[in-house]
Coordinates of C-alpha atoms and ligand atoms in Angstrom, one line a residue:
M102 CA -15.8 76.3 69.1
C103 CA -12.2 76.7 70.0
G104 CA -9.6 75.0 67.8
I105 CA -7.1 72.6 69.3
V106 CA -3.9 71.1 67.7
G107 CA -1.1 69.1 69.3
H108 CA 1.9 67.4 67.7
I109 CA 4.8 65.2 68.7
G110 CA 7.2 63.9 66.1
S111 CA 10.1 64.4 63.7
M112 CA 8.9 67.7 62.2
N113 CA 9.1 71.1 63.9
S114 CA 6.1 70.9 66.1
I115 CA 5.4 74.6 66.3
Q116 CA 5.3 74.8 62.5
V117 CA 2.9 71.9 62.3
V118 CA 0.7 73.3 65.1
L119 CA 0.6 76.8 63.5
Q120 CA -0.3 75.2 60.2
G121 CA -3.1 73.2 61.9
L122 CA -4.3 76.3 63.8
S123 CA -4.5 78.3 60.6
K124 CA -6.9 75.8 59.3
L125 CA -9.0 76.0 62.4
E126 CA -9.0 79.7 62.7
Y127 CA -12.5 79.6 61.2
R128 CA -13.8 77.9 64.4
G129 CA -12.9 80.7 66.8
Y130 CA -10.5 83.6 66.6
D131 CA -10.3 85.8 69.7
S132 CA -6.8 84.8 70.5
A133 CA -4.2 82.1 69.8
G134 CA -1.4 80.4 71.7
V135 CA 1.2 77.6 71.8
S136 CA 3.1 75.7 74.5
Y137 CA 6.2 73.7 73.6
I138 CA 9.2 72.0 75.1
D139 CA 12.5 73.0 73.5
H140 CA 15.5 70.6 72.9
S141 CA 16.9 71.5 76.4
G142 CA 13.7 70.4 78.0
N143 CA 12.3 73.8 78.9
L144 CA 8.5 74.5 78.7
F145 CA 7.5 77.7 77.0
N146 CA 4.0 79.2 76.7
Q147 CA 3.2 82.0 74.3
K148 CA -0.2 83.5 73.5
K149 CA -1.7 86.6 72.0
E150 CA -5.0 88.3 71.8
G151 CA -6.4 88.6 68.2
K152 CA -5.9 86.5 65.1
L153 CA -3.2 83.9 64.6
V154 CA -1.1 86.4 62.8
N155 CA -0.5 88.2 66.1
L156 CA 0.9 85.0 67.6
E157 CA 3.0 84.5 64.6
K158 CA 4.5 87.9 65.0
L159 CA 5.2 87.2 68.6
L160 CA 7.0 84.0 67.8
G161 CA 9.1 85.7 65.2
K162 CA 10.4 84.5 61.8
D163 CA 12.9 81.9 63.2
L164 CA 10.5 79.6 65.0
P165 CA 11.9 77.8 68.0
Q166 CA 12.9 74.1 67.3
T167 CA 10.7 71.7 69.1
N168 CA 9.2 68.2 68.6
I169 CA 6.4 68.6 71.0
C170 CA 3.8 71.4 71.0
I171 CA 0.1 72.1 71.7
G172 CA -1.8 75.1 70.4
H173 CA -5.2 76.7 70.5
T174 CA -7.5 79.3 68.8
R175 CA -10.0 80.7 71.3
W176 CA -13.7 81.6 71.0
A177 CA -14.2 83.3 74.4
T178 CA -16.8 81.9 76.7
H179 CA -15.5 82.8 80.2
G180 CA -13.5 85.9 80.7
E181 CA -12.8 88.8 78.3
V182 CA -10.7 88.6 75.2
N183 CA -7.1 89.3 76.3
D184 CA -3.7 87.7 76.5
V185 CA -4.1 86.3 80.0
N186 CA -7.3 84.6 79.2
S187 CA -5.9 83.1 76.0
H188 CA -4.9 79.4 76.0
P189 CA -2.7 77.5 76.7
H190 CA -2.9 77.9 80.4
S191 CA 0.4 76.9 82.0
F192 CA 1.9 76.4 85.5
G193 CA 5.1 74.6 86.5
S194 CA 5.5 71.6 84.2
I195 CA 2.0 71.6 82.9
S196 CA 0.3 73.4 80.0
L197 CA -3.2 72.8 78.7
V198 CA -5.8 73.8 76.1
H199 CA -9.5 73.4 76.4
N200 CA -12.6 73.5 74.2
G201 CA -16.0 73.6 75.9
I202 CA -17.3 74.8 79.3
I203 CA -16.5 73.6 82.8
E204 CA -19.9 74.0 84.4
N205 CA -18.7 73.6 88.0
A206 CA -15.6 75.9 87.6
N207 CA -16.7 78.3 90.3
E208 CA -17.1 75.5 92.9
I209 CA -13.6 74.0 91.9
K210 CA -12.0 77.5 92.0
K211 CA -13.3 78.1 95.5
E212 CA -11.8 74.8 96.7
L213 CA -8.5 75.4 94.9
R214 CA -8.1 78.9 96.4
E215 CA -8.6 77.3 99.8
K216 CA -5.7 75.0 98.9
G217 CA -3.5 78.0 98.0
Y218 CA -3.8 78.0 94.2
E219 CA -3.8 81.6 92.8
F220 CA -5.7 82.1 89.6
K221 CA -4.3 84.3 87.0
S222 CA -7.1 84.3 84.4
Q223 CA -10.9 84.7 84.5
T224 CA -11.3 81.5 82.6
D225 CA -13.1 78.3 83.6
T226 CA -10.2 76.4 82.0
E227 CA -7.8 77.4 84.6
S228 CA -9.8 75.4 87.2
F229 CA -8.6 72.3 85.3
L230 CA -5.0 73.5 85.5
G231 CA -5.4 74.2 89.2
L232 CA -6.7 70.7 89.7
M233 CA -3.8 69.2 87.8
I234 CA -1.3 71.2 89.8
I235 CA -2.8 70.3 93.2
N236 CA -3.2 66.7 92.2
M237 CA 0.4 66.4 91.2
K238 CA 1.5 68.2 94.3
E239 CA -0.4 65.6 96.3
G240 CA 1.7 62.9 94.6
L241 CA -0.3 61.8 91.6
S242 CA 1.6 61.0 88.3
F243 CA 0.8 63.1 85.3
S244 CA -1.6 60.5 83.8
D245 CA -3.4 59.9 87.1
A246 CA -3.7 63.6 87.7
V247 CA -5.4 64.0 84.3
R248 CA -7.8 61.3 85.2
A249 CA -8.5 62.6 88.6
S250 CA -9.0 66.2 87.3
F251 CA -11.2 65.1 84.5
K252 CA -13.4 63.2 86.9
R253 CA -14.1 66.5 88.8
V254 CA -15.2 68.6 85.9
K255 CA -18.8 68.8 84.7
G256 CA -20.0 69.8 81.3
H257 CA -19.0 69.1 77.7
S258 CA -15.3 69.7 77.1
A259 CA -12.1 68.4 75.4
F260 CA -8.7 68.9 77.2
V261 CA -5.3 68.5 75.7
V262 CA -2.6 68.5 78.4
L263 CA 1.2 68.7 77.9
C264 CA 3.7 67.6 80.5
K265 CA 7.3 68.8 80.6
E266 CA 8.6 65.8 82.7
T267 CA 7.1 62.9 80.8
K268 CA 7.1 64.7 77.4
E269 CA 3.6 63.4 76.7
I270 CA 0.4 64.9 75.6
I271 CA -2.8 63.5 77.1
A272 CA -6.2 64.3 75.4
V273 CA -9.6 63.5 76.7
K274 CA -13.1 64.6 76.0
R275 CA -16.7 64.4 77.0
G276 CA -19.3 65.6 74.5
A277 CA -16.8 67.7 72.5
P278 CA -15.0 66.9 69.3
L279 CA -11.5 65.3 69.5
V280 CA -9.5 63.3 66.9
C281 CA -6.0 61.8 67.0
G282 CA -3.9 61.0 64.0
M283 CA -0.8 59.2 63.1
H284 CA 1.5 59.0 60.1
E285 CA 2.2 55.3 59.6
T286 CA 5.6 55.6 58.1
D287 CA 7.1 58.6 59.9
S288 CA 6.8 59.1 63.6
N289 CA 4.4 62.0 63.8
V290 CA 1.4 61.9 66.0
M291 CA -1.2 64.6 66.4
V292 CA -4.4 65.5 68.2
S293 CA -7.0 68.1 67.2
S294 CA -10.6 69.2 67.7
D295 CA -11.1 68.8 63.9
P296 CA -9.8 66.2 61.4
Y297 CA -9.3 69.1 58.9
A298 CA -6.3 70.4 60.9
L299 CA -4.6 67.0 60.3
V300 CA -5.0 67.0 56.5
G301 CA -1.7 66.2 54.7
L302 CA 0.0 65.4 58.0
V303 CA -1.3 62.1 59.1
D304 CA -2.8 59.2 57.2
K305 CA -4.7 57.5 60.0
L306 CA -7.4 59.0 62.2
Y307 CA -8.7 57.8 65.5
F308 CA -11.9 59.2 66.9
P309 CA -12.0 58.4 70.7
E310 CA -15.3 58.0 72.5
D311 CA -16.1 60.1 75.6
E312 CA -13.8 59.5 78.6
V313 CA -11.1 57.6 76.7
F314 CA -7.6 59.0 77.6
C315 CA -5.4 59.3 74.6
T316 CA -1.7 59.5 75.3
L317 CA 0.6 60.8 72.6
S318 CA 4.3 60.1 73.2
G319 CA 7.5 60.4 71.3
A320 CA 8.4 56.8 72.0
Q321 CA 9.2 54.7 69.0
T322 CA 6.4 52.2 69.7
N323 CA 2.9 52.8 70.8
L324 CA 2.9 56.4 69.7
I325 CA -0.8 56.8 70.6
T326 CA -2.3 54.7 73.4
F327 CA -5.9 54.7 74.5
A328 CA -7.0 54.0 78.1
E329 CA -10.0 53.8 80.3
F330 CA -10.4 55.7 83.6
D331 CA -8.9 52.8 85.5
G332 CA -5.8 52.8 83.2
T333 CA -6.7 49.6 81.3
P334 CA -6.3 49.7 77.5
S335 CA -9.3 51.0 75.7
K336 CA -10.7 49.9 72.3
R337 CA -13.4 52.6 72.4
Y338 CA -12.4 54.5 69.4
L339 CA -13.1 54.5 65.7
S340 CA -10.1 54.4 63.3
T341 CA -10.3 55.4 59.7
K342 CA -8.0 56.4 56.9
Q343 CA -7.5 60.2 56.4
N344 CA -9.1 60.9 53.1
L345 CA -9.7 64.7 52.9
S346 CA -7.9 66.4 50.1
A347 CA -5.4 69.1 50.8
D348 CA -6.8 71.3 48.0
A349 CA -9.9 72.0 50.2
S350 CA -7.9 74.4 52.3
E351 CA -7.0 76.6 49.3
K352 CA -9.1 79.5 48.0
G353 CA -7.8 79.1 44.5
D354 CA -8.8 82.1 42.3
F355 CA -11.6 83.1 44.7
E356 CA -11.4 86.1 46.9
H357 CA -13.2 84.3 49.7
F358 CA -13.9 80.7 50.8
M359 CA -17.6 81.6 50.9
L360 CA -17.6 82.4 47.2
K361 CA -15.5 79.3 46.4
E362 CA -18.0 77.2 48.3
I363 CA -21.0 78.8 46.5
H364 CA -19.3 77.9 43.2
E365 CA -18.6 74.3 44.3
Q366 CA -22.3 73.6 44.5
P367 CA -23.1 72.3 40.9
G368 CA -20.1 69.9 41.1
L369 CA -21.1 68.7 44.6
I370 CA -24.7 68.1 43.5
R371 CA -23.6 65.9 40.6
A372 CA -21.1 64.0 42.8
L373 CA -23.9 63.4 45.4
T374 CA -26.2 62.0 42.7
Q375 CA -23.4 59.8 41.4
Y376 CA -22.5 58.6 44.9
Y377 CA -26.1 57.7 46.0
I378 CA -28.1 56.9 43.0
G379 CA -25.5 56.7 40.2
G380 CA -23.6 53.8 41.7
D381 CA -21.3 53.6 44.8
G382 CA -23.2 54.8 47.9
E383 CA -26.5 53.1 47.4
A384 CA -25.8 50.9 50.4
S385 CA -26.4 53.8 52.7
L386 CA -29.8 54.5 51.2
E387 CA -30.7 50.8 51.4
D388 CA -29.8 51.0 55.1
V389 CA -32.3 53.8 55.7
S390 CA -35.0 52.2 53.5
S391 CA -35.7 49.9 56.5
I392 CA -36.8 52.9 58.5
K393 CA -40.6 53.1 58.6
P394 CA -41.4 56.3 60.5
E395 CA -45.0 56.9 61.6
R396 CA -43.8 60.4 62.4
L397 CA -40.5 62.1 61.7
I398 CA -39.0 64.6 64.1
L399 CA -36.4 66.8 62.5
S400 CA -34.0 68.6 64.7
A401 CA -31.1 71.0 64.0
C402 CA -29.7 74.5 64.6
G403 CA -29.3 77.6 62.5
T404 CA -28.9 77.1 58.8
A405 CA -29.2 73.3 59.3
A406 CA -32.6 73.9 61.0
Y407 CA -33.7 75.8 57.8
A408 CA -32.6 72.8 55.8
A409 CA -34.7 70.7 58.2
Y410 CA -37.8 72.8 57.3
C411 CA -37.1 72.2 53.6
A412 CA -36.6 68.5 54.4
R413 CA -40.0 68.5 56.2
D414 CA -41.7 70.0 53.2
I415 CA -40.2 67.5 50.8
I416 CA -40.7 64.4 52.9
E417 CA -44.2 65.3 54.0
N418 CA -45.3 66.2 50.5
E419 CA -43.8 63.1 48.9
N420 CA -44.5 60.5 51.6
R421 CA -47.4 62.0 53.5
I422 CA -45.5 61.1 56.7
P423 CA -46.2 63.7 59.4
C424 CA -43.0 65.7 60.1
V425 CA -42.2 68.2 62.8
V426 CA -39.1 70.5 63.0
E427 CA -37.7 71.1 66.5
L428 CA -34.9 73.6 67.1
G429 CA -32.1 71.8 68.8
S430 CA -31.6 74.4 71.5
E431 CA -35.4 74.3 72.5
F432 CA -36.1 70.6 71.9
R433 CA -33.5 69.4 74.4
Y434 CA -35.1 71.3 77.2
R435 CA -38.7 70.4 76.4
D436 CA -40.4 67.3 77.7
P437 CA -41.6 66.2 74.3
I438 CA -44.2 63.6 73.7
L439 CA -42.4 60.9 71.8
S440 CA -43.9 57.6 70.7
K441 CA -42.6 54.3 69.6
G442 CA -43.2 54.8 65.9
D443 CA -41.3 58.1 65.8
V444 CA -38.0 58.4 64.1
A445 CA -35.7 61.4 64.8
L446 CA -33.6 63.0 62.0
F447 CA -30.7 65.3 62.9
I448 CA -29.2 67.6 60.3
S449 CA -25.7 69.0 60.9
Q450 CA -22.7 70.1 58.9
S451 CA -20.2 69.6 61.7
G452 CA -21.9 66.8 63.6
E453 CA -20.6 68.5 66.7
T454 CA -23.3 71.2 67.5
A455 CA -23.9 70.9 71.2
D456 CA -27.7 71.4 71.1
T457 CA -28.2 69.0 68.2
L458 CA -26.2 66.4 70.0
A459 CA -28.2 66.9 73.2
S460 CA -31.4 66.5 71.2
Q461 CA -30.1 63.3 69.7
G462 CA -29.2 62.1 73.2
L463 CA -32.7 62.8 74.5
C464 CA -34.3 60.8 71.6
K465 CA -31.8 57.9 72.1
Q466 CA -32.6 57.9 75.8
K467 CA -36.3 57.6 75.0
G468 CA -35.7 54.7 72.7
I469 CA -36.4 56.6 69.5
K470 CA -34.4 55.5 66.4
T471 CA -32.1 58.3 65.3
V472 CA -30.8 59.1 61.9
S473 CA -28.2 61.8 60.9
I474 CA -27.7 63.8 57.7
V475 CA -24.2 65.0 58.4
N476 CA -21.1 66.2 56.7
V477 CA -18.3 65.0 59.0
M478 CA -17.8 61.3 59.0
G479 CA -16.6 60.1 62.4
S480 CA -18.2 63.2 64.2
T481 CA -20.0 62.7 67.4
L482 CA -23.4 62.8 65.7
Y483 CA -22.3 60.3 63.1
R484 CA -21.1 58.0 65.8
D485 CA -24.1 58.3 68.0
C486 CA -26.9 57.9 65.5
D487 CA -28.3 54.5 64.4
H488 CA -28.2 55.4 60.7
N489 CA -26.2 58.0 58.9
L490 CA -26.4 59.7 55.5
L491 CA -23.3 61.8 54.6
I492 CA -24.0 65.0 52.7
R493 CA -20.5 64.8 51.0
A494 CA -20.0 68.6 50.9
G495 CA -16.2 68.4 51.6
V496 CA -14.7 70.8 54.1
E497 CA -16.8 74.0 54.6
I498 CA -14.4 76.7 55.7
G499 CA -16.5 79.9 55.3
V500 CA -18.3 80.4 58.6
A501 CA -21.5 81.2 56.8
S502 CA -22.9 77.8 55.7
T503 CA -23.7 77.6 51.9
K504 CA -22.8 74.4 50.2
A505 CA -23.7 72.3 53.3
F506 CA -27.3 73.7 53.2
T507 CA -27.7 72.6 49.6
Q508 CA -26.3 69.1 50.2
Q509 CA -28.4 68.7 53.4
V510 CA -31.6 69.4 51.6
L511 CA -30.6 67.2 48.6
T512 CA -29.7 64.4 51.0
S513 CA -33.1 64.8 52.6
K514 CA -34.6 64.5 49.2
L515 CA -32.7 61.2 48.7
L516 CA -34.1 60.0 52.0
S517 CA -37.6 61.0 50.9
F518 CA -37.1 59.2 47.6
T519 CA -36.0 56.0 49.5
L520 CA -38.8 56.2 52.0
K521 CA -41.2 56.3 49.0
G522 CA -39.8 53.0 47.8
H523 CA -38.3 54.4 44.6
L524 CA -34.8 53.2 45.1
K525 CA -35.2 50.1 42.9
N526 CA -37.4 51.8 40.3
A527 CA -35.1 52.6 37.3
Q528 CA -37.5 55.1 35.8
E529 CA -37.9 57.1 39.0
R530 CA -34.2 57.0 39.6
K531 CA -33.4 58.3 36.1
A532 CA -36.0 61.1 36.6
L533 CA -34.4 62.1 39.9
I534 CA -30.8 62.0 38.5
D535 CA -32.0 64.2 35.6
R536 CA -33.6 66.7 38.0
F537 CA -30.5 66.9 40.2
D538 CA -28.6 67.5 37.0
L539 CA -31.0 70.2 36.0
L540 CA -30.6 71.9 39.4
A541 CA -26.8 71.9 39.0
S542 CA -27.1 73.4 35.5
R543 CA -29.5 76.1 36.7
I544 CA -27.1 77.0 39.5
E545 CA -24.3 77.2 37.0
S546 CA -26.2 79.7 34.9
L547 CA -27.0 81.7 38.0
L548 CA -23.3 81.8 38.8
Q549 CA -22.4 82.8 35.2
N550 CA -24.9 85.7 35.5
Q551 CA -24.1 86.7 39.0
D552 CA -23.2 90.3 37.9
V553 CA -27.0 91.0 37.9
I554 CA -27.0 90.1 41.6
K555 CA -23.8 92.0 42.3
K556 CA -25.3 95.2 40.8
I557 CA -28.4 94.9 42.8
A558 CA -26.3 94.4 46.0
E559 CA -24.4 97.6 45.2
E560 CA -27.7 99.5 45.0
I561 CA -29.3 98.1 48.1
Y562 CA -26.5 97.4 50.6
N563 CA -27.0 100.6 52.6
Y564 CA -30.7 100.6 53.5
K565 CA -32.1 100.5 57.0
G566 CA -33.4 97.0 57.0
Y567 CA -34.3 94.0 54.9
F568 CA -37.3 91.7 54.9
Y569 CA -36.9 88.4 53.1
T570 CA -40.3 87.0 52.2
G571 CA -41.5 83.7 50.8
R572 CA -44.4 81.4 51.1
G573 CA -44.8 77.6 51.2
T574 CA -41.6 75.8 50.4
Y575 CA -39.9 79.2 49.9
Y576 CA -40.6 80.3 53.5
P577 CA -37.5 78.5 54.9
I578 CA -35.5 80.1 52.1
A579 CA -36.6 83.5 53.3
L580 CA -35.4 82.6 56.8
E581 CA -32.1 81.3 55.5
G582 CA -31.6 84.3 53.2
A583 CA -32.0 86.7 56.1
L584 CA -29.7 84.7 58.4
K585 CA -27.0 84.7 55.7
L586 CA -27.2 88.5 55.3
K587 CA -27.2 89.2 59.0
E588 CA -24.2 87.1 59.8
I589 CA -21.9 88.4 57.1
A590 CA -23.1 91.9 56.3
Y591 CA -24.0 92.9 59.9
V592 CA -27.3 94.5 58.9
H593 CA -30.7 93.8 60.3
A594 CA -32.6 91.3 58.2
E595 CA -35.7 89.3 58.9
G596 CA -37.2 86.3 57.2
Y597 CA -41.0 86.3 57.1
A598 CA -43.9 84.3 55.7
A599 CA -45.1 86.8 53.1
G600 CA -48.7 86.4 54.3
E601 CA -47.8 87.3 57.8
L602 CA -46.4 90.8 57.1
K603 CA -49.7 92.5 57.4
H604 CA -50.1 91.1 60.9
G605 CA -47.6 93.4 62.3
P606 CA -44.2 94.0 60.6
I607 CA -45.7 95.9 57.7
A608 CA -45.6 98.9 60.2
L609 CA -41.9 98.9 59.5
I610 CA -42.2 99.3 55.7
D611 CA -41.2 102.7 54.3
E612 CA -38.8 104.0 51.6
N613 CA -35.8 102.9 53.7
M614 CA -36.8 99.2 53.8
V615 CA -35.9 96.6 51.3
N616 CA -38.0 93.5 50.6
I617 CA -36.4 90.6 49.0
A618 CA -39.4 88.8 47.7
I619 CA -39.3 85.2 46.6
I620 CA -41.9 85.1 43.9
G621 CA -41.9 81.5 42.7
P622 CA -44.6 79.4 41.0
E623 CA -46.1 78.4 44.4
L624 CA -49.0 80.6 45.5
H625 CA -47.9 83.0 42.8
E626 CA -50.9 85.3 42.8
K627 CA -50.9 85.5 46.6
V628 CA -47.2 86.4 46.8
L629 CA -47.7 89.1 44.1
S630 CA -50.4 90.7 46.2
N631 CA -48.1 90.6 49.2
A632 CA -45.5 92.4 47.2
E633 CA -48.1 95.0 46.1
E634 CA -48.8 95.7 49.7
I635 CA -45.2 96.5 50.3
K636 CA -44.9 98.6 47.2
S637 CA -47.9 100.7 48.2
R638 CA -46.0 101.6 51.3
K639 CA -42.9 102.7 49.3
G640 CA -40.8 99.6 50.2
I641 CA -38.1 98.8 47.7
I642 CA -38.7 95.3 46.3
V643 CA -36.1 92.9 44.8
A644 CA -38.0 90.1 43.1
L645 CA -36.5 86.7 42.9
A646 CA -38.8 85.7 40.1
D647 CA -38.9 83.8 36.9
V648 CA -37.3 85.4 33.9
N649 CA -40.8 85.4 32.2
D650 CA -42.7 86.7 35.1
E651 CA -43.9 90.0 33.6
E652 CA -46.1 90.9 36.6
A653 CA -43.3 90.6 39.1
K654 CA -40.9 92.6 36.7
G655 CA -43.5 95.3 36.3
M656 CA -44.1 95.7 40.0
C657 CA -40.7 95.4 41.6
R658 CA -37.8 97.8 41.3
Y659 CA -35.2 95.1 40.9
H660 CA -35.4 91.6 39.4
V661 CA -33.2 88.6 39.7
P662 CA -34.2 86.5 36.7
L663 CA -34.6 82.8 37.6
K664 CA -35.9 79.8 35.7
F665 CA -38.1 77.6 37.8
D666 CA -39.6 75.2 35.3
G667 CA -38.7 71.5 35.8
L668 CA -37.1 71.9 39.2
G669 CA -40.2 70.9 41.2
D670 CA -39.4 70.5 44.9
L671 CA -35.7 71.3 44.3
S672 CA -36.4 74.9 43.3
P673 CA -36.0 76.3 46.9
I674 CA -32.4 75.2 46.8
Y675 CA -31.9 77.1 43.6
V676 CA -33.4 80.3 44.9
N677 CA -31.3 80.0 48.0
V678 CA -28.1 80.2 45.9
A679 CA -29.3 83.6 44.6
N680 CA -29.7 84.7 48.2
Q681 CA -26.2 83.4 49.1
L682 CA -24.8 85.6 46.3
L683 CA -26.8 88.6 47.3
A684 CA -25.6 88.3 50.9
Y685 CA -22.0 87.7 49.7
Y686 CA -21.9 90.9 47.5
M687 CA -23.7 93.1 50.1
A688 CA -21.1 92.0 52.7
K689 CA -18.4 92.7 50.2
F690 CA -19.7 96.2 49.5
K691 CA -19.9 96.7 53.3
G692 CA -16.3 95.6 53.6
T693 CA -16.8 93.0 56.3
D694 CA -14.6 90.0 57.1
I695 CA -16.8 87.6 55.0
D696 CA -15.1 84.3 55.8
K697 CA -14.7 85.0 59.5
P698 CA -17.6 87.2 60.6
R699 CA -17.4 88.8 64.0
N700 CA -18.6 86.9 67.1
L701 CA -19.3 83.7 65.1
A702 CA -17.6 80.3 65.1
K703 CA -18.0 77.6 62.6
S704 CA -18.9 74.8 65.0
V705 CA -21.0 75.6 68.0
T706 CA -19.8 73.0 70.5
V707 CA -21.1 74.9 73.5
E708 CA -24.8 75.4 74.3
Ligands
LIG913 C1 -25.0 79.8 59.6 C2 -24.4 78.6 60.2 C3 -25.0 78.1 61.5 C4 -25.0 76.6 61.5 C5 -25.4 76.0 62.8 C6 -25.4 74.5 62.9 O1 -24.4 80.1 58.4 O2 -23.4 78.1 59.7 O3 -26.3 78.6 61.7 O4 -25.8 76.1 60.5 O5 -24.5 76.5 63.8 O6 -24.2 74.0 62.6 P1 -24.1 72.5 62.2 O7 -24.7 72.3 60.8 O8 -22.6 72.2 62.1 O9 -24.8 71.6 63.2

């Protein structure tokens, strides 16, 4: 959840690290800090509570000159948000940054105190620093001290450690994201928790596996080396070309990344179609066509879990394969009954969500075949699953997930289509390409007419609470709509199956409550009656209903005109875009920090 960047090379390392951190600020932003060695060989450590701009102010306009630096943006887990608890943590010749949780920190701290180490911060991270200091004091070299300290810590973490004496950076991880990068022609080497921080700076990426020690050094040869615990060279890493575009990090004419990402959806839908069934990426679909699940277990967290519910509906309806959805954070701690014919499908934007990874690990351990639908190639989930389908959403910077949801559901649809055996059927293929294109066009018209939604947002953003309701395949959309509103507008919102309201929550309905009612073609009459029940209790209704739905228009105070015909099982994705816009504009009227909502981090790498 924290962001890590390290650099050694010919450029000014502080500048490179700050540039990388600014790209990662979306991951966590309670504080930021850097440690660097200046040209006289002195180690400096500077850190500041708050956003990166506070650190930049502290460093001043004339940045110190250095060719070796590590940096960090923090999402606090242990210890309050303040300067002292910020990373890097530094003592003597060592500085380090950390992402994750050291589960046995208390036990290590007790032992280190007995050996005379005095803790300055309340963090779990400092226990690793203490281990380093004591290990080096007891005679271990820098690299041996990293190995010995890493052996002692439990839990999922990535550490990046800088040594003043050797002028090296050593990075290692267990169950947390880490990537190294190198520019093949100039001598710049980097390390980060996210490949996105390395865009435009390196052309080759290396994704180490767990417990591989990556040493970055300023030497002319072997700029990055990989070693096992015993110090022998390691080949346990995946190397790829860096192919993310630098444009992705620009907002362009949009006020927020979230709005930009909402607008990217039609183009991404068409590109996904082209990639998987219009030509190039077919190979991946053929790869999954060999899967013959007797039952599909879908597991994910947050928005990705709602995408999993949509995937369940699509796959179950189209293939009649029983599907169950399991929330990653629950599934990992259950003792689920799994059988041989089961296949587990994991959906994730980052591919680094701790609970999703743990669920995947559980299935793998039980011998169940695992498949991912994931955005980040080379992520842990991508590497650990037997089969992968990339959602090809590009970098998603807005903390609230938008385009990833759309691409996750569409990729699930492609999986469903493949399981059905339609991949080689030209007619079915053409029909699906046309339907994806129709979806893209409908989203385009929604975007062109977004002022309708903006006006409604202006009218309703100050009410007491919001119920999103839907039935059937629109129920997960109600859940996702409410989540989007909560996370960026900081208001209470709840997603509900419309038929369930009368079993309790209807008690909350009065003239201060708003109901965003998805009134699609499915169970149309039933949903209208549910809306009627709310209207009778003076609730304010915003109908997400067809442009020709006179009954919905007559009954509800506000109407977002939609066009459902022809979309079939893709229509929930379309409705969801209307909800994304509604949440976006309500948050804008509330004046919140839309791209970086409070308390949230983009990638939840701790459980
Ligand atoms: C909400 C949101 C989160 C993520 C969830 C899973 O807008 O972004 O709920 O969907 O943390 O993240 P990934 O998809 O990276 O596994």
